[in-house]
Coordinates of C-alpha atoms in Angstrom, one line a residue:
M1111 CA -145.5 -15.0 19.2
K1112 CA -143.2 -18.0 18.9
I1113 CA -144.5 -18.8 15.4
L1114 CA -143.8 -15.3 14.1
K1115 CA -140.2 -15.4 15.4
R1116 CA -139.7 -18.6 13.7
V1117 CA -141.0 -17.2 10.4
Y1118 CA -138.8 -14.3 10.7
A1119 CA -135.6 -16.3 11.3
L1120 CA -136.5 -18.7 8.3
L1121 CA -136.9 -15.5 6.0
L1122 CA -133.6 -14.2 7.2
A1123 CA -131.7 -17.3 6.5
V1124 CA -133.1 -17.6 3.0
A1125 CA -132.2 -14.1 2.3
C1126 CA -128.6 -14.6 3.3
A1127 CA -128.3 -17.7 1.2
L1128 CA -129.5 -15.9 -2.0
F1129 CA -127.0 -13.2 -1.3
L1130 CA -124.0 -15.4 -1.1
F1131 CA -125.1 -17.4 -4.2
A1132 CA -125.1 -14.1 -6.3
A1133 CA -121.8 -13.2 -5.0
C1134 CA -120.1 -16.3 -5.8
S1135 CA -121.5 -16.4 -9.4
D1136 CA -120.0 -13.0 -10.0
T1137 CA -116.4 -13.6 -8.9
G1138 CA -115.8 -17.0 -9.9
G1139 CA -114.5 -17.5 -6.2
T1140 CA -111.7 -14.9 -6.3
D1141 CA -111.7 -11.4 -5.0
A1142 CA -113.1 -8.7 -7.5
G1143 CA -109.7 -6.8 -7.6
K1144 CA -107.3 -9.7 -7.7
G1145 CA -106.3 -12.4 -10.1
E1146 CA -105.7 -16.1 -9.6
N1147 CA -102.6 -15.3 -7.3
G1148 CA -103.9 -12.4 -5.4
T1149 CA -102.0 -9.8 -7.6
Q1150 CA -103.6 -6.7 -8.4
T1151 CA -104.8 -6.3 -11.9
E1152 CA -106.6 -3.5 -13.8
T1153 CA -109.7 -4.1 -16.1
P1154 CA -109.0 -3.5 -19.8
D1155 CA -110.4 -0.6 -21.5
E1156 CA -112.0 -0.9 -25.2
G1157 CA -108.4 -1.0 -26.8
G1158 CA -107.5 -3.7 -24.5
N1159 CA -104.8 -1.6 -22.7
T1160 CA -104.8 -1.5 -18.8
G1161 CA -103.9 1.5 -16.6
G1162 CA -100.7 -0.1 -15.3
G1163 CA -98.9 -3.3 -14.7
N1164 CA -96.7 -3.2 -17.9
T1165 CA -92.9 -2.7 -17.5
G1166 CA -90.6 -1.1 -19.8
G1167 CA -87.7 -3.7 -20.2
G1168 CA -84.8 -2.9 -22.6
N1169 CA -85.5 0.5 -24.4
T1170 CA -89.2 -0.1 -24.7
G1171 CA -91.8 2.7 -23.8
G1172 CA -93.9 0.3 -22.0
G1173 CA -97.6 0.7 -21.5
Q1174 CA -99.0 -1.3 -24.2
T1175 CA -100.4 -4.9 -24.3
D1176 CA -99.4 -7.7 -26.9
D1177 CA -101.8 -6.4 -29.2
E1178 CA -99.7 -3.2 -29.5
P1179 CA -96.1 -4.2 -29.2
V1180 CA -93.5 -1.8 -28.1
Y1181 CA -90.7 -1.4 -30.6
S1182 CA -87.1 0.1 -30.2
V1183 CA -83.6 -0.1 -31.4
S1184 CA -80.2 1.0 -30.2
F1185 CA -76.5 1.1 -30.9
G1186 CA -73.7 -0.8 -29.1
K1187 CA -71.8 2.7 -29.1
T1188 CA -72.5 6.3 -28.9
T1189 CA -69.6 7.1 -31.3
Y1190 CA -67.9 5.2 -34.0
S1191 CA -64.6 6.3 -35.5
L1192 CA -63.2 5.4 -38.7
L1193 CA -59.8 5.7 -40.5
L1194 CA -59.3 6.9 -44.1
D1195 CA -56.8 4.9 -46.3
D1196 CA -56.7 1.9 -43.8
D1197 CA -58.4 -1.3 -45.0
S1198 CA -58.8 -2.6 -41.6
L1199 CA -60.2 0.5 -39.8
S1200 CA -62.0 2.4 -42.8
S1201 CA -65.3 0.3 -42.4
L1202 CA -67.0 -1.8 -39.4
A1203 CA -70.1 -3.5 -38.8
L1204 CA -72.4 -1.6 -36.8
G1205 CA -73.8 -3.1 -33.4
A1206 CA -77.4 -2.5 -33.5
T1207 CA -80.1 -4.4 -31.9
A1208 CA -83.8 -4.2 -32.3
Y1209 CA -86.3 -5.0 -29.5
T1210 CA -89.8 -6.1 -29.4
D1211 CA -91.5 -5.5 -26.2
G1212 CA -88.0 -5.2 -24.5
K1213 CA -86.7 -8.5 -26.0
A1214 CA -84.0 -8.7 -28.5
D1215 CA -85.3 -9.6 -32.0
T1216 CA -82.3 -11.1 -33.7
G1217 CA -84.4 -11.7 -36.9
A1218 CA -85.4 -8.1 -37.3
R1219 CA -84.6 -6.1 -40.4
I1220 CA -83.0 -2.8 -39.3
G1221 CA -82.7 0.1 -41.7
F1222 CA -79.6 2.2 -41.7
S1223 CA -78.8 5.8 -43.2
T1224 CA -76.2 8.5 -42.8
A1225 CA -76.9 12.3 -42.4
D1226 CA -74.0 12.9 -44.8
A1227 CA -72.9 10.2 -47.2
S1228 CA -69.9 12.3 -48.4
V1229 CA -68.4 11.5 -45.0
A1230 CA -69.6 8.0 -44.5
E1231 CA -71.8 5.7 -46.1
V1232 CA -73.7 2.5 -44.6
S1233 CA -74.9 -0.4 -46.4
A1234 CA -78.2 -2.1 -46.1
D1235 CA -76.7 -4.7 -43.8
G1236 CA -75.0 -2.2 -41.6
I1237 CA -71.7 -1.9 -43.0
L1238 CA -70.3 1.6 -42.2
T1239 CA -67.5 3.0 -44.7
A1240 CA -65.3 5.9 -44.3
K1241 CA -65.6 8.4 -47.4
A1242 CA -64.0 11.4 -46.3
H1243 CA -62.4 13.3 -43.2
G1244 CA -65.3 14.9 -41.2
K1245 CA -68.3 14.3 -38.6
T1246 CA -71.6 13.0 -39.3
T1247 CA -74.5 10.8 -37.8
V1248 CA -75.9 7.3 -38.5
T1249 CA -79.4 6.3 -37.7
A1250 CA -80.9 2.9 -37.2
S1251 CA -84.6 2.5 -37.8
Y1252 CA -87.0 -0.5 -36.9
Q1253 CA -90.8 -0.5 -36.9
G1254 CA -90.9 3.3 -36.4
A1255 CA -88.4 3.6 -33.8
S1256 CA -84.9 5.0 -34.3
A1257 CA -81.6 5.5 -32.7
T1258 CA -78.6 7.8 -33.6
A1259 CA -75.0 7.6 -33.3
E1260 CA -72.2 9.9 -34.0
V1261 CA -69.6 9.0 -36.9
L1262 CA -66.1 10.5 -36.9
V1263 CA -64.0 9.9 -40.0
Y1264 CA -60.3 10.6 -39.6
G1265 CA -57.6 11.5 -42.3
S1266 CA -53.9 10.5 -41.6
A1267 CA -51.4 13.2 -40.8
T1268 CA -47.6 12.8 -40.6
K1269 CA -45.4 13.5 -37.9
R1270 CA -43.6 16.4 -39.6
Q1271 CA -47.3 18.0 -40.2
V1272 CA -48.2 17.7 -36.7
N1273 CA -44.9 19.1 -35.5
S1274 CA -45.3 22.2 -37.8
F1275 CA -48.2 23.2 -35.4
D1276 CA -50.4 24.0 -38.5
E1277 CA -54.1 23.9 -37.2
E1278 CA -55.0 21.5 -40.1
Y1279 CA -53.0 19.0 -38.2
I1280 CA -53.3 19.9 -34.4
R1281 CA -55.8 21.8 -32.7
R1282 CA -54.6 25.0 -30.6
F1283 CA -56.0 27.1 -27.8
G1284 CA -55.3 30.5 -26.8
R1285 CA -53.0 33.1 -28.1
Q1286 CA -49.7 31.3 -29.1
Y1287 CA -46.6 31.8 -31.2
I1288 CA -43.9 29.8 -32.8
T1289 CA -40.3 30.2 -32.5
N1290 CA -37.4 28.1 -33.4
N1291 CA -38.0 26.2 -30.2
G1292 CA -41.7 25.4 -31.0
L1293 CA -45.0 26.3 -30.0
N1294 CA -45.1 29.0 -27.2
A1295 CA -48.1 28.9 -24.8
D1296 CA -47.8 31.6 -22.3
H1297 CA -51.3 32.3 -21.3
V1298 CA -53.4 30.3 -18.9
A1299 CA -55.6 27.4 -20.3
S1300 CA -53.4 27.8 -23.5
G1301 CA -52.2 24.6 -25.3
V1302 CA -53.0 21.9 -27.8
E1303 CA -55.0 18.7 -28.6
V1304 CA -53.4 15.9 -30.7
T1305 CA -55.3 13.1 -32.4
F1306 CA -53.5 9.9 -33.1
Y1307 CA -53.9 6.2 -33.6
G1308 CA -52.1 3.9 -31.1
T1309 CA -51.6 3.2 -27.3
Q1310 CA -49.5 6.2 -26.1
L1311 CA -48.3 9.9 -26.9
T1312 CA -45.1 11.3 -25.9
A1313 CA -43.8 15.0 -26.1
E1314 CA -40.7 17.0 -25.9
I1315 CA -41.6 20.1 -23.7
F1316 CA -39.7 23.0 -22.2
A1317 CA -40.8 24.5 -18.9
S1318 CA -38.7 27.6 -17.8
A1319 CA -39.8 26.3 -14.1
A1320 CA -41.5 23.5 -12.4
I1321 CA -45.1 24.5 -13.6
Y1322 CA -48.3 22.5 -14.2
V1323 CA -50.4 21.5 -17.0
T1324 CA -53.7 19.6 -17.2
V1325 CA -53.7 16.5 -19.4
F1326 CA -57.2 15.4 -20.8
I1327 CA -57.3 11.9 -22.4
D1328 CA -60.4 11.2 -24.7
G1329 CA -62.5 14.0 -23.3
G1330 CA -62.1 12.5 -19.7
E1331 CA -61.1 14.2 -16.4
G1332 CA -58.0 16.1 -16.5
A1333 CA -54.9 15.2 -14.7
F1334 CA -53.0 18.0 -13.0
T1335 CA -49.4 17.3 -14.0
Q1336 CA -46.2 18.9 -12.9
L1337 CA -43.5 19.4 -15.6
S1338 CA -39.8 19.6 -14.9
A1339 CA -37.8 22.6 -15.5
G1340 CA -35.9 22.4 -18.7
W1341 CA -36.3 20.4 -21.6
S1342 CA -37.9 16.8 -21.2
T1343 CA -39.5 14.0 -22.7
N1344 CA -43.1 13.5 -21.2
T1345 CA -45.3 10.5 -21.7
L1346 CA -48.8 12.3 -21.9
A1347 CA -50.8 9.1 -22.4
A1348 CA -49.8 5.5 -22.2
D1349 CA -51.3 1.9 -21.9
L1350 CA -54.4 3.0 -23.6
E1351 CA -56.5 0.4 -25.8
Q1352 CA -55.3 0.3 -29.3
G1353 CA -57.4 2.7 -31.1
I1354 CA -58.1 6.4 -32.0
H1355 CA -57.4 8.9 -29.1
T1356 CA -57.3 12.7 -28.5
V1357 CA -55.1 14.2 -25.9
R1358 CA -55.4 17.8 -24.7
V1359 CA -52.8 19.5 -22.7
L1360 CA -53.5 22.9 -21.4
K1361 CA -51.3 25.3 -19.2
S1362 CA -52.7 25.3 -15.7
S1363 CA -50.1 27.6 -14.2
E1364 CA -49.9 31.6 -14.8
I1365 CA -47.7 33.4 -17.1
Y1366 CA -45.2 34.3 -14.6
D1367 CA -45.0 30.9 -12.9
G1368 CA -43.2 29.9 -16.1
Q1369 CA -43.1 29.5 -19.8
L1370 CA -44.3 26.6 -21.8
V1371 CA -43.1 25.4 -25.0
F1372 CA -44.2 22.4 -27.0
S1373 CA -41.4 21.2 -29.2
S1374 CA -42.6 17.9 -30.7
F1375 CA -45.1 14.9 -30.3
D1376 CA -44.5 11.4 -31.1
A1377 CA -47.2 8.5 -31.7
E1378 CA -47.8 5.5 -33.7
Q1379 CA -50.1 7.3 -36.3
F1380 CA -51.1 10.9 -36.1
L1381 CA -54.5 11.9 -37.4
K1382 CA -56.1 15.2 -38.3
P1383 CA -58.2 16.6 -35.8
Q1384 CA -61.8 17.1 -36.2
K1385 CA -63.1 20.7 -36.8
A1386 CA -63.2 23.0 -33.6
P1387 CA -66.8 23.6 -32.1
Q1388 CA -68.7 26.5 -33.8
L1389 CA -69.1 28.4 -30.5
K1390 CA -66.0 30.3 -29.5
I1391 CA -65.5 32.3 -26.1
E1392 CA -62.6 34.6 -24.9
F1393 CA -62.2 35.1 -21.4
V1394 CA -60.5 38.4 -20.3
G1395 CA -59.8 38.8 -16.6
D1396 CA -57.5 38.7 -13.6
S1397 CA -56.7 36.2 -11.0
L1398 CA -60.4 34.9 -11.0
T1399 CA -60.0 34.0 -14.5
T1400 CA -56.5 32.2 -14.0
G1401 CA -58.1 29.9 -11.3
Y1402 CA -55.6 31.4 -8.6
G1403 CA -55.7 29.4 -5.6
A1404 CA -58.6 27.4 -6.5
L1405 CA -57.3 24.1 -5.2
G1406 CA -56.2 25.7 -2.2
N1407 CA -58.1 26.2 1.4
S1408 CA -58.9 29.4 3.4
G1409 CA -55.7 30.6 5.2
D1410 CA -53.3 28.9 2.6
S1411 CA -50.9 31.2 0.7
R1412 CA -51.2 31.1 -3.1
T1413 CA -48.7 28.6 -4.8
V1414 CA -48.2 27.1 -8.1
Q1415 CA -49.5 23.8 -6.7
N1416 CA -52.8 25.2 -5.7
S1417 CA -53.6 27.3 -8.6
D1418 CA -55.3 25.7 -11.8
A1419 CA -56.7 27.6 -14.7
C1420 CA -58.4 24.4 -15.9
S1421 CA -60.5 24.6 -12.6
S1422 CA -61.5 28.2 -13.1
F1423 CA -65.0 29.2 -14.0
A1424 CA -63.6 30.4 -17.4
Y1425 CA -62.3 27.0 -18.7
L1426 CA -65.3 25.1 -16.8
T1427 CA -67.8 27.4 -18.5
A1428 CA -66.3 26.8 -21.9
Q1429 CA -66.6 23.0 -21.3
E1430 CA -70.1 23.2 -19.9
L1431 CA -71.1 24.8 -23.3
G1432 CA -68.9 22.7 -25.6
A1433 CA -67.0 25.9 -26.7
D1434 CA -63.8 26.5 -28.1
H1435 CA -61.8 28.9 -25.7
S1436 CA -59.0 31.4 -25.1
C1437 CA -58.1 33.3 -22.1
V1438 CA -56.3 36.6 -21.8
A1439 CA -55.8 36.9 -18.0
I1440 CA -53.1 37.6 -15.3
Q1441 CA -53.4 37.8 -11.4
G1442 CA -53.6 41.4 -10.0
I1443 CA -54.3 43.3 -13.4
C1444 CA -56.6 46.3 -13.5
V1445 CA -58.5 47.9 -16.5
K1446 CA -56.1 50.8 -16.7
A1447 CA -54.6 51.5 -13.2
Y1448 CA -51.4 50.2 -12.2
H1449 CA -51.6 48.1 -8.8
W1450 CA -50.5 44.7 -8.3
Q1451 CA -49.2 44.8 -11.8
T1452 CA -47.1 47.9 -11.6
S1453 CA -46.2 48.2 -15.1
R1454 CA -49.0 46.5 -17.1
N1455 CA -52.8 46.9 -17.5
M1456 CA -55.4 45.2 -19.4
T1457 CA -56.0 47.9 -21.9
E1458 CA -52.4 47.4 -23.0
M1459 CA -52.0 43.6 -22.4
Y1460 CA -55.0 43.0 -24.7
T1461 CA -53.4 44.5 -27.7
Y1462 CA -50.4 42.2 -27.8
V1463 CA -49.8 38.6 -27.9
S1464 CA -48.5 38.0 -24.3
P1465 CA -46.4 39.6 -21.8
M1466 CA -43.4 37.4 -23.1
N1467 CA -44.2 38.5 -26.7
T1468 CA -45.4 42.2 -27.1
Q1469 CA -45.9 42.0 -30.8
P1470 CA -49.2 43.4 -31.8
Y1471 CA -51.9 40.7 -31.8
E1472 CA -53.7 39.7 -34.9
Y1473 CA -57.2 39.4 -33.5
E1474 CA -59.5 36.4 -34.3
Q1475 CA -62.7 37.3 -36.0
D1476 CA -64.7 34.3 -35.1
I1477 CA -65.3 35.1 -31.4
D1478 CA -69.0 34.7 -30.6
V1479 CA -68.8 35.8 -26.6
I1480 CA -66.3 37.8 -24.7
V1481 CA -66.5 37.4 -21.0
L1482 CA -64.9 40.3 -19.1
N1483 CA -64.2 39.7 -15.4
L1484 CA -62.2 42.8 -14.3
G1485 CA -62.9 45.3 -11.5
T1486 CA -61.7 43.4 -8.3
N1487 CA -58.1 44.8 -8.4
D1488 CA -59.6 48.1 -9.5
A1489 CA -61.5 48.1 -6.2
S1490 CA -58.5 47.4 -4.2
Y1491 CA -56.8 50.1 -5.9
I1492 CA -59.5 52.7 -5.0
T1493 CA -59.6 51.4 -1.4
T1494 CA -56.1 51.2 -0.6
K1495 CA -54.2 53.6 -2.9
D1496 CA -56.2 56.4 -4.6
A1497 CA -59.9 56.8 -3.8
S1498 CA -60.3 59.4 -6.3
Y1499 CA -59.8 56.8 -9.0
A1500 CA -63.5 55.9 -8.5
R1501 CA -64.5 58.9 -10.5
Q1502 CA -62.2 57.8 -13.5
F1503 CA -63.2 54.0 -13.4
P1504 CA -66.3 54.2 -15.4
A1505 CA -64.5 56.1 -18.2
D1506 CA -61.7 53.7 -18.2
Y1507 CA -64.1 50.7 -18.3
K1508 CA -66.0 52.3 -21.0
D1509 CA -62.7 53.0 -23.1
F1510 CA -61.8 49.0 -22.8
L1511 CA -65.4 48.1 -24.0
S1512 CA -64.9 50.5 -26.8
L1513 CA -61.5 48.7 -27.6
L1514 CA -63.1 45.0 -27.3
R1515 CA -66.0 46.2 -29.6
S1516 CA -63.7 47.7 -32.1
K1517 CA -61.7 44.3 -32.5
H1518 CA -64.9 42.1 -32.5
E1519 CA -67.8 43.8 -34.0
D1520 CA -70.4 41.0 -33.7
A1521 CA -69.4 39.4 -30.4
Y1522 CA -71.7 39.5 -27.4
I1523 CA -69.6 41.1 -24.5
V1524 CA -70.7 39.8 -21.1
C1525 CA -69.4 41.9 -18.3
T1526 CA -69.1 40.1 -15.0
Y1527 CA -68.0 41.1 -11.4
G1528 CA -68.3 40.2 -7.9
M1529 CA -66.9 36.7 -6.9
M1530 CA -64.9 38.2 -4.3
G1531 CA -67.3 40.6 -3.2
A1532 CA -68.7 43.7 -4.9
N1533 CA -67.5 47.1 -4.5
T1534 CA -70.3 50.0 -5.2
H1535 CA -67.9 52.2 -7.2
I1536 CA -67.1 49.3 -9.6
V1537 CA -70.5 48.2 -9.9
N1538 CA -71.8 51.6 -10.6
G1539 CA -68.8 52.2 -13.0
I1540 CA -69.5 49.0 -15.1
S1541 CA -73.3 49.8 -15.3
Q1542 CA -72.8 53.3 -16.2
A1543 CA -70.2 52.5 -18.9
I1544 CA -72.6 50.0 -20.5
E1545 CA -75.5 52.3 -20.5
Q1546 CA -73.5 55.2 -22.1
L1547 CA -72.3 52.7 -24.9
G1548 CA -75.9 51.6 -25.7
D1549 CA -74.9 48.6 -27.2
E1550 CA -77.4 45.8 -27.1
K1551 CA -74.9 43.1 -27.2
I1552 CA -72.8 44.3 -24.2
V1553 CA -74.6 43.1 -21.0
Y1554 CA -73.9 43.0 -17.3
F1555 CA -74.1 39.6 -15.4
P1556 CA -73.4 40.4 -11.7
S1557 CA -71.6 37.4 -10.1
P1558 CA -74.4 35.2 -8.3
V1559 CA -71.5 33.6 -6.5
E1560 CA -69.3 35.1 -3.8
N1561 CA -66.5 33.1 -2.2
R1562 CA -63.3 33.3 -0.6
S1563 CA -62.6 30.0 0.7
G1564 CA -59.7 29.3 -1.6
A1565 CA -56.0 30.2 -1.1
N1566 CA -55.3 33.9 -0.2
G1567 CA -59.0 34.8 -0.1
H1568 CA -59.8 33.7 -3.6
P1569 CA -62.7 31.3 -4.5
N1570 CA -62.3 27.8 -4.2
K1571 CA -62.9 25.2 -7.1
A1572 CA -66.5 24.5 -5.9
A1573 CA -67.4 28.2 -6.3
H1574 CA -65.8 28.3 -9.7
V1575 CA -68.1 25.3 -10.7
E1576 CA -70.9 27.0 -9.5
M1577 CA -70.2 30.1 -11.3
A1578 CA -69.4 28.3 -14.5
E1579 CA -73.0 26.7 -14.1
E1580 CA -74.7 30.2 -13.7
L1581 CA -72.6 31.7 -16.6
S1582 CA -73.3 28.9 -18.8
R1583 CA -77.1 29.1 -18.2
F1584 CA -76.9 33.0 -18.7
I1585 CA -74.9 32.7 -22.2
R1586 CA -77.4 30.1 -23.3
T1587 CA -80.2 32.8 -23.3
L1588 CA -78.2 35.1 -25.7
D1589 CA -79.2 35.2 -29.4
I1590 CA -75.9 33.7 -30.7

């Protein structure tokens, strides 16, 4: 028995030794899933690629080995600006960089091209040259990879041309009119945009009271700015980097808060503006469209300081969509009834330039979308003054839609209502009017946002931002 036990132990020892020898031969002394330093690796497939482990440094796509390098190319800027008729500013060397596996390749040969050579040309070595006023793009190519940047070419304008307020030399927003005093901007979110070369822009402006404008420099966040009553010289932008800039000035305060007149602008060198965006939206409405109380809090009274048209869903929607805009709006107005506005309704107001200038308005023919936000004051009129008006409202709303359609034959008309709560009579009246007209391009967008947390029970800015996001999403679905 002892002999058998010894034989069994000997056989077991031999088997273990053979197993350990085979394992060491297969691994070379390291764990099967790890490299020399114990880091996790992947076994390459037939093409030499692994399932992971590569990084995408720089602008590379990653995921390939040295046998299949990753190429990319990028510009130093997203936009390049050139100035015609100025030897120092009419051309520039493009700052493009090529990358191989995430590392800059200083010796790479990058190819260049422009989408519209009549606006700007680019040489083989990346020298971009202005040819004509306008907008195009430039593309850099390297080993199948490419990058694109915007190119803006500006022509010069004189001070006299800009201060003529001719739209070839200055961008204008909203219904305006020119008098001996200058450019009158009565409506909310009405104003101008000036393009210039230099470091600052000043303007001679008249305000009939201490009202507010919002100043946007180079497309940045707007500055809510108070104007002094009377004539004053205002520095709209200062201490900018020497270069090409745009300054947009829009009226934040309402029509009856005070009048706004632009008399003249001054800068080192004025430039012609680029073309306005193709999409143009007109907003027609009441205090919701004017940004009434948007900067205030629940329990606050409405003031000129806490109301801002540039914080309203209307202007924010235009910005979200990159659209040109115009606003025809005033607090307290109804479709056809006289309520808070005791001598004016929107059916009348829409037909003339402004309450300060009741000359017939020459309607723009390039409006793509009209956003109509009326009904809140009509609901108040029904509940506080004349309940029987509920029966008349559908016909009045229908008549106003017909007026809009007669002036803008091809525009979409988006009817929205409910940011301060919905009245059944108004909802039904809007729906009934749209149904009776049977116009496929007149649609109803019930407000998905209800809020009364701003001043005097009106929506606050956060609600306007949310509404702008929702409305923009809806407008994008239209076949414009």
